[in-house]
Coordinates of C-alpha atoms in Angstrom, one line a residue:
X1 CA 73.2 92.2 68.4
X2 CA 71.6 95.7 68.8
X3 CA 68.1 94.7 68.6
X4 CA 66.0 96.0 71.4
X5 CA 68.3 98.9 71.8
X6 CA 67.3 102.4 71.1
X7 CA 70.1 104.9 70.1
X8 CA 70.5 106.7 73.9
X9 CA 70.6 103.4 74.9
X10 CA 73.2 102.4 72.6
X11 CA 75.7 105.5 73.2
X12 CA 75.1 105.6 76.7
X13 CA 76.4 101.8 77.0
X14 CA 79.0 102.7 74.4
X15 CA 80.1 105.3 76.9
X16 CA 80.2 103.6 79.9
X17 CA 82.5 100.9 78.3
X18 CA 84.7 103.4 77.5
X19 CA 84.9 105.1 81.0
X20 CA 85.4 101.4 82.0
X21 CA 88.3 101.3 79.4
X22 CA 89.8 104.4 81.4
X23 CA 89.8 102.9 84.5
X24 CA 91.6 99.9 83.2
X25 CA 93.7 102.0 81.0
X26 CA 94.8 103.4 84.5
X27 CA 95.8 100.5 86.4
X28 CA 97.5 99.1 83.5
X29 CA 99.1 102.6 83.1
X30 CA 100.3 102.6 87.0
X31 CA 101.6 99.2 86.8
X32 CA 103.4 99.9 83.6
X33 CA 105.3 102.8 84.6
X34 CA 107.3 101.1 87.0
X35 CA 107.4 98.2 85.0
X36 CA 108.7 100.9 82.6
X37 CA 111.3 102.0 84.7
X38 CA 112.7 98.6 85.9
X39 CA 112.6 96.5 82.7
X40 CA 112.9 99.6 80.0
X41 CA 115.5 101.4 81.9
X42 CA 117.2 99.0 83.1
X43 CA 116.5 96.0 81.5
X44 CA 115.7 93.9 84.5
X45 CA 112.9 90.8 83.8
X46 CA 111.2 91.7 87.5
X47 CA 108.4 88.9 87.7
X48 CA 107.3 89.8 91.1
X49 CA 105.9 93.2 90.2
X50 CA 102.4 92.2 90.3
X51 CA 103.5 91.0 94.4
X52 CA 104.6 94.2 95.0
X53 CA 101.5 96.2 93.5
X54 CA 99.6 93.7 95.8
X55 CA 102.4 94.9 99.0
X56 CA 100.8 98.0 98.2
X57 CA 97.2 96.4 98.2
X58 CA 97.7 95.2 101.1
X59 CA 99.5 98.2 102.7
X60 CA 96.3 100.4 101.7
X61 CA 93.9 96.9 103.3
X62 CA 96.0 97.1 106.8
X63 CA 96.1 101.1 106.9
X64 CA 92.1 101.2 106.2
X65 CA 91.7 98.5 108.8
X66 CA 94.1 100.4 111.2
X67 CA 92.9 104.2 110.9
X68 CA 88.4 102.3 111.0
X69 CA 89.8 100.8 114.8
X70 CA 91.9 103.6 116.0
X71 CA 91.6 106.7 113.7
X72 CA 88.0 106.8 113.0
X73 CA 87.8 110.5 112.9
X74 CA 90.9 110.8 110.7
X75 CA 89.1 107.9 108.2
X76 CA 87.8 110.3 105.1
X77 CA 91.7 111.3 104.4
X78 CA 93.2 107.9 105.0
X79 CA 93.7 106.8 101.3
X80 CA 96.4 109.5 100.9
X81 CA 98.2 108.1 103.9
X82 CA 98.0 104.7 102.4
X83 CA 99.4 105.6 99.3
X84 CA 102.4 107.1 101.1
X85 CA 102.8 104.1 102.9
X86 CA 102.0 101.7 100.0
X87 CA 105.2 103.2 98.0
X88 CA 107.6 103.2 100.9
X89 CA 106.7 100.1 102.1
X90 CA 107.3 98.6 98.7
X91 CA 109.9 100.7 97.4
X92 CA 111.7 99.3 100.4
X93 CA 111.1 95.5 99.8
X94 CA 112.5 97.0 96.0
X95 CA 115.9 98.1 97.6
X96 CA 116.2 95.3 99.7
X97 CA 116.0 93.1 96.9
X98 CA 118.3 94.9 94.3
X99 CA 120.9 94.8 97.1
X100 CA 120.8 91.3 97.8
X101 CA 119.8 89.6 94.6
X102 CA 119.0 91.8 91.2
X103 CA 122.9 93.9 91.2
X104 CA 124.6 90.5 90.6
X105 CA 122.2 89.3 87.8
X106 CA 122.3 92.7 85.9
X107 CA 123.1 92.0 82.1
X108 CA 122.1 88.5 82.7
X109 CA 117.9 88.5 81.7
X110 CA 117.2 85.2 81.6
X111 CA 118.5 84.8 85.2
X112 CA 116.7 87.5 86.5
X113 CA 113.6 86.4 85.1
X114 CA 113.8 83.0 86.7
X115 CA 115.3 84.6 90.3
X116 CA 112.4 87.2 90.4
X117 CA 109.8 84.6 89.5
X118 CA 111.5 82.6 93.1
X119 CA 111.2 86.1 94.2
X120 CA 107.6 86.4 93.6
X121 CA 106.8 82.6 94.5
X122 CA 108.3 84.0 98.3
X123 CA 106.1 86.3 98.2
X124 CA 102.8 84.7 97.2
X125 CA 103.3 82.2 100.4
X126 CA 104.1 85.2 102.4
X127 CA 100.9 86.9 101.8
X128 CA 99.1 84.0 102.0
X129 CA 100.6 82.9 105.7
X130 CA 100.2 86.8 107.0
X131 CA 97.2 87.7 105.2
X132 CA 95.0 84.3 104.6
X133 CA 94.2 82.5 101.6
X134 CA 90.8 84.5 101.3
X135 CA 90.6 87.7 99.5
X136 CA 89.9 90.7 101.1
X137 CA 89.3 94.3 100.4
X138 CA 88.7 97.9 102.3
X139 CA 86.6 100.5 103.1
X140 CA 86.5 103.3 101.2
X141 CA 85.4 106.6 102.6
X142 CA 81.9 108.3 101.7
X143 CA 83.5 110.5 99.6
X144 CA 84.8 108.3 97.3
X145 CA 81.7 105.9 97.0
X146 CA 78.7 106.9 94.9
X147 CA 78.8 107.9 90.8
X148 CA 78.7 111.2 89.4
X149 CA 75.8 111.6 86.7
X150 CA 77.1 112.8 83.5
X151 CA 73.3 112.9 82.0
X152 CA 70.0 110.8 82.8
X153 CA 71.7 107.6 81.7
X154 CA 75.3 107.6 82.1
X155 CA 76.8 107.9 85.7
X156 CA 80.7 107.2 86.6
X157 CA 81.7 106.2 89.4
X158 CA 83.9 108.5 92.2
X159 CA 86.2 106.3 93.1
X160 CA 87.1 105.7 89.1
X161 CA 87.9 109.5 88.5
X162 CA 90.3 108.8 91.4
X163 CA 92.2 106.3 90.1
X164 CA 92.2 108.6 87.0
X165 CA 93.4 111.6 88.2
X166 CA 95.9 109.5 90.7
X167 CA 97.5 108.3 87.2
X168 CA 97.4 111.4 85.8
X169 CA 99.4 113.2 88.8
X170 CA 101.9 109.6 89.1
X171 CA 102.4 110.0 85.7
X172 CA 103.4 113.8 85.7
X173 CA 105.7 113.3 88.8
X174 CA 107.3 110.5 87.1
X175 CA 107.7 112.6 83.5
X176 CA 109.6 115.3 85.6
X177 CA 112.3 113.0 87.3
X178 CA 113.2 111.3 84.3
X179 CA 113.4 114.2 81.9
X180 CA 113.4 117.3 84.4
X181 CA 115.7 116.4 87.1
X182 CA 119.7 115.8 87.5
X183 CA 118.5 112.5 88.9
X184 CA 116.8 111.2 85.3
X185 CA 119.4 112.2 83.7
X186 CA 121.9 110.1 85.1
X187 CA 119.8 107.3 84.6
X188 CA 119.5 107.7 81.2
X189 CA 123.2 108.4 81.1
X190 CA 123.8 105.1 82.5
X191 CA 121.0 103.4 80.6
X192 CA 122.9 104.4 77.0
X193 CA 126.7 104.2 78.4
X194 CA 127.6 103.1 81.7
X195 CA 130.8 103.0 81.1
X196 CA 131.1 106.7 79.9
X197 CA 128.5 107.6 82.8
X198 CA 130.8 106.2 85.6
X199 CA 133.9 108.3 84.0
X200 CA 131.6 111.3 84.0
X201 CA 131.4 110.8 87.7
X202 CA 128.1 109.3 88.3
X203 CA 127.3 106.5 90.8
X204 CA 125.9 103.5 88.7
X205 CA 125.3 101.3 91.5
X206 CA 123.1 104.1 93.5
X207 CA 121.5 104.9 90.5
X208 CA 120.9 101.3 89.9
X209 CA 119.5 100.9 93.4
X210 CA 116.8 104.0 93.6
X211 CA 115.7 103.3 90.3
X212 CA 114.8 99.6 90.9
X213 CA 113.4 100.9 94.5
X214 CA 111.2 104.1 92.6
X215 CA 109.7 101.0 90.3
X216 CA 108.9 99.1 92.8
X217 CA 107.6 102.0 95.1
X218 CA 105.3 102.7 91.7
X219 CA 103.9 99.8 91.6
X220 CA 102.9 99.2 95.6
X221 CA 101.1 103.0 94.8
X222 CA 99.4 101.0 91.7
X223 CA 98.1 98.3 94.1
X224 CA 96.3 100.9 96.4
X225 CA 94.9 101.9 93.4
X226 CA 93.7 98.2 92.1
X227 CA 91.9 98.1 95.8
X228 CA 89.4 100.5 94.2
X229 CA 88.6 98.6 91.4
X230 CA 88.9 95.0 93.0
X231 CA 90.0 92.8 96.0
X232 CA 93.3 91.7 96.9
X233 CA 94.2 88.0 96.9
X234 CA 97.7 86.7 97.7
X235 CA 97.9 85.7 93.9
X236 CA 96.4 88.6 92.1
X237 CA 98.7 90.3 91.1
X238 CA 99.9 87.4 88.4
X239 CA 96.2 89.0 86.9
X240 CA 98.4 91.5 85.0
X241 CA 101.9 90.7 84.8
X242 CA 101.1 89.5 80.9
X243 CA 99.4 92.9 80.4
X244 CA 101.8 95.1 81.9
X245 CA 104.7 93.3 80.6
X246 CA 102.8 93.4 76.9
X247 CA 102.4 96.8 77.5
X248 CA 105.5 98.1 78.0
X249 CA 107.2 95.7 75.1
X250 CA 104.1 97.1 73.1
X251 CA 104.8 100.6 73.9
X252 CA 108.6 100.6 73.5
X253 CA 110.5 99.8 76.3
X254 CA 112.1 103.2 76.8
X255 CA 109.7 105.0 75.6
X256 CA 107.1 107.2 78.3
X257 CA 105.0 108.4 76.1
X258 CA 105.1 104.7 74.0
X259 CA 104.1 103.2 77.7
X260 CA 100.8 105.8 77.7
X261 CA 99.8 105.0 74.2
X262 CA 100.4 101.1 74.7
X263 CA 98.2 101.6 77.8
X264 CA 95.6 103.6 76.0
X265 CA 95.3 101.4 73.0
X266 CA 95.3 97.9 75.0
X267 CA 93.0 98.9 77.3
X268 CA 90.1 100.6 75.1
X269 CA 90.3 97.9 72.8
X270 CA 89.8 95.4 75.2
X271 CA 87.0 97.2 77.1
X272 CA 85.1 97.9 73.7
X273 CA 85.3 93.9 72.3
X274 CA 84.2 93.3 75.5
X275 CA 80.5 94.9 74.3
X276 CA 80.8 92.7 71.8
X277 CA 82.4 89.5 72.8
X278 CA 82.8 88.0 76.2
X279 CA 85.6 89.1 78.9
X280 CA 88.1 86.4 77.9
X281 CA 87.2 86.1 73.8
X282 CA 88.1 90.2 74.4
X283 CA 91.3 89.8 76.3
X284 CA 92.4 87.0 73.9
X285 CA 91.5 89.5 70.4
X286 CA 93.3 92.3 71.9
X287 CA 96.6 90.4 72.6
X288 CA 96.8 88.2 69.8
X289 CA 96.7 92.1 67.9
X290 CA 99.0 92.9 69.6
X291 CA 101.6 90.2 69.6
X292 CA 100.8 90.4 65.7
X293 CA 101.6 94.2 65.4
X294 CA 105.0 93.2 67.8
X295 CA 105.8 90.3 65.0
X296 CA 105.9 93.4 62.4
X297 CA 107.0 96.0 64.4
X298 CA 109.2 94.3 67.7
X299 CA 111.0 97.7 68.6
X300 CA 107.9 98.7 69.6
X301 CA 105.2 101.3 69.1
X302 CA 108.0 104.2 70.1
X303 CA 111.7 104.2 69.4
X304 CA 114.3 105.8 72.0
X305 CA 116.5 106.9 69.6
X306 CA 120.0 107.2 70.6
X307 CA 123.3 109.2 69.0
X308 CA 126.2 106.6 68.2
X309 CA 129.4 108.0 67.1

């Protein structure tokens, strides 16, 4: 397998898979934390997540097309506007469908699995009446295009150490309102006792309804990410559903730091097999490992651990 290869070669290739491991390590990361937060938190099945990381996709697609027509001058900074408008536009669509469909199917799993999967059916044909069948992707500005040369034979590209550092700050901002602010407190108060939380004077059904909407408002900033990385389809967000799903059962459903490791650990294993087997051999290794560690170990990689009296 490494014949022909000399030992530069061999690191620097080694290397760039694992760069290419970050980058999907990052997407899965962005999509997981408001997976996180929806199905860890509050135990919600949401199968339409991947259609609203591709809201966001195609949020960041219109904004791009938008800001090149009328804008042009204002075009290098438009990504940040994008992203803004990404998570509102789908952290919207999120309260929108609490209110009307997820707060009457909460402690009922199975039902909201099937109603978000009719959920995310909508939303496939939606895409693909407004937006086309055909994928399509954006422009990104000069700044972001081009690879940054690490030596004479490994370069990585711009627009990866984005997404990185966008999932580094997401993931920070996210740490500190679920274990820095009154706000994450109360959700984790009515996560462990509801019933104890509404006594204590806290409004379950508002916290109910921005946490579902902050998910959702994740995961539309996750899809103008993924148009970095790839282009947007009306179905491509069912791409990684399974992953994100896997890995925040993986991780530990209440677990942050159990989501990052999940992440971590999926998504360099995969990238590395990928050197040695092909893309789809790879993905199938790396989840049959894992649903094999989950047969052992089904709480998870991390445990919330919670005081019962």
């Amino acid at each position: 397998m490494f014949d022909g290869y000399t030992a530069s070669e061999l690191v620097s290739i080694l290397a760039m898979q694992g760069f290419a491991g970050l980058i999907l390590f990052s997407v899965f990361l962005l999509m997981a934390l408001g997976l996180a937060i929806i199905f860890g938190q509050m135990g919600v099945i949401n199968m339409a997540h991947g259609e609203f990381m591709i809201l966001g996709a195609y949020m960041t697609y219109l904004t791009s097309t938008i800001t090149a027509e009328y804008f042009p001058g204002l075009f290098a900074g438009y990504f940040f506007v994008a992203m803004l408008v990404a998570f509102i536009t789908a952290g919207a669509l999120g309260l929108l469908m609490e209110w009307a469909l997820i707060r009457h199917l909460y402690k009922r799993p199975l039902d909201t699995l099937l109603a978000t999967w009719g959920v995310s059916l909508i939303l496939q044909q939606t895409y693909r009446s407004v937006f086309g069948a055909r994928e399509v992707g954006v422009s990104l500005p000069d700044w972001m295009m081009g690879a940054l040369p690490l030596s004479d034979t490994i370069e990585v590209p711009i627009n990866g150490l984005f997404v990185m550092a966008l999932t580094l700050v997401i993931s920070g901002i996210v740490f500190l309102l679920m274990f820095r602010s009154s706000w994450g407190l109360q959700v984790r108060a009515v996560t462990q006792n509801r019933v104890m939380a509404g006594a204590a004077g806290i409004n379950g059904r508002r916290v109910d309804a921005m946490t579902f909407a902050l998910g959702c408002g994740i995961a539309g900033v996750a899809g103008s990410a993924f148009t970095m990385i790839g282009s947007t389809g009306p179905t491509s967000g069912q791409l990684y559903i399974v992953d994100t799903f896997l890995v925040v059962v993986f991780g530990g459903a209440q677990s942050l730091l159990g989501t990052i490791a999940s992440a971590l650990t999926i998504s360099q294993s995969q990238s590395t097999l990928e050197f040695f087997l092909s893309g789809s051999m790879a993905k199938v290794f790396t989840l049959l490992v894992v649903v094999l560690i989950l047969l052992i170990r089904p709480q998870g990689l991390f445990v919330l651990k919670v005081r019962k009296a």
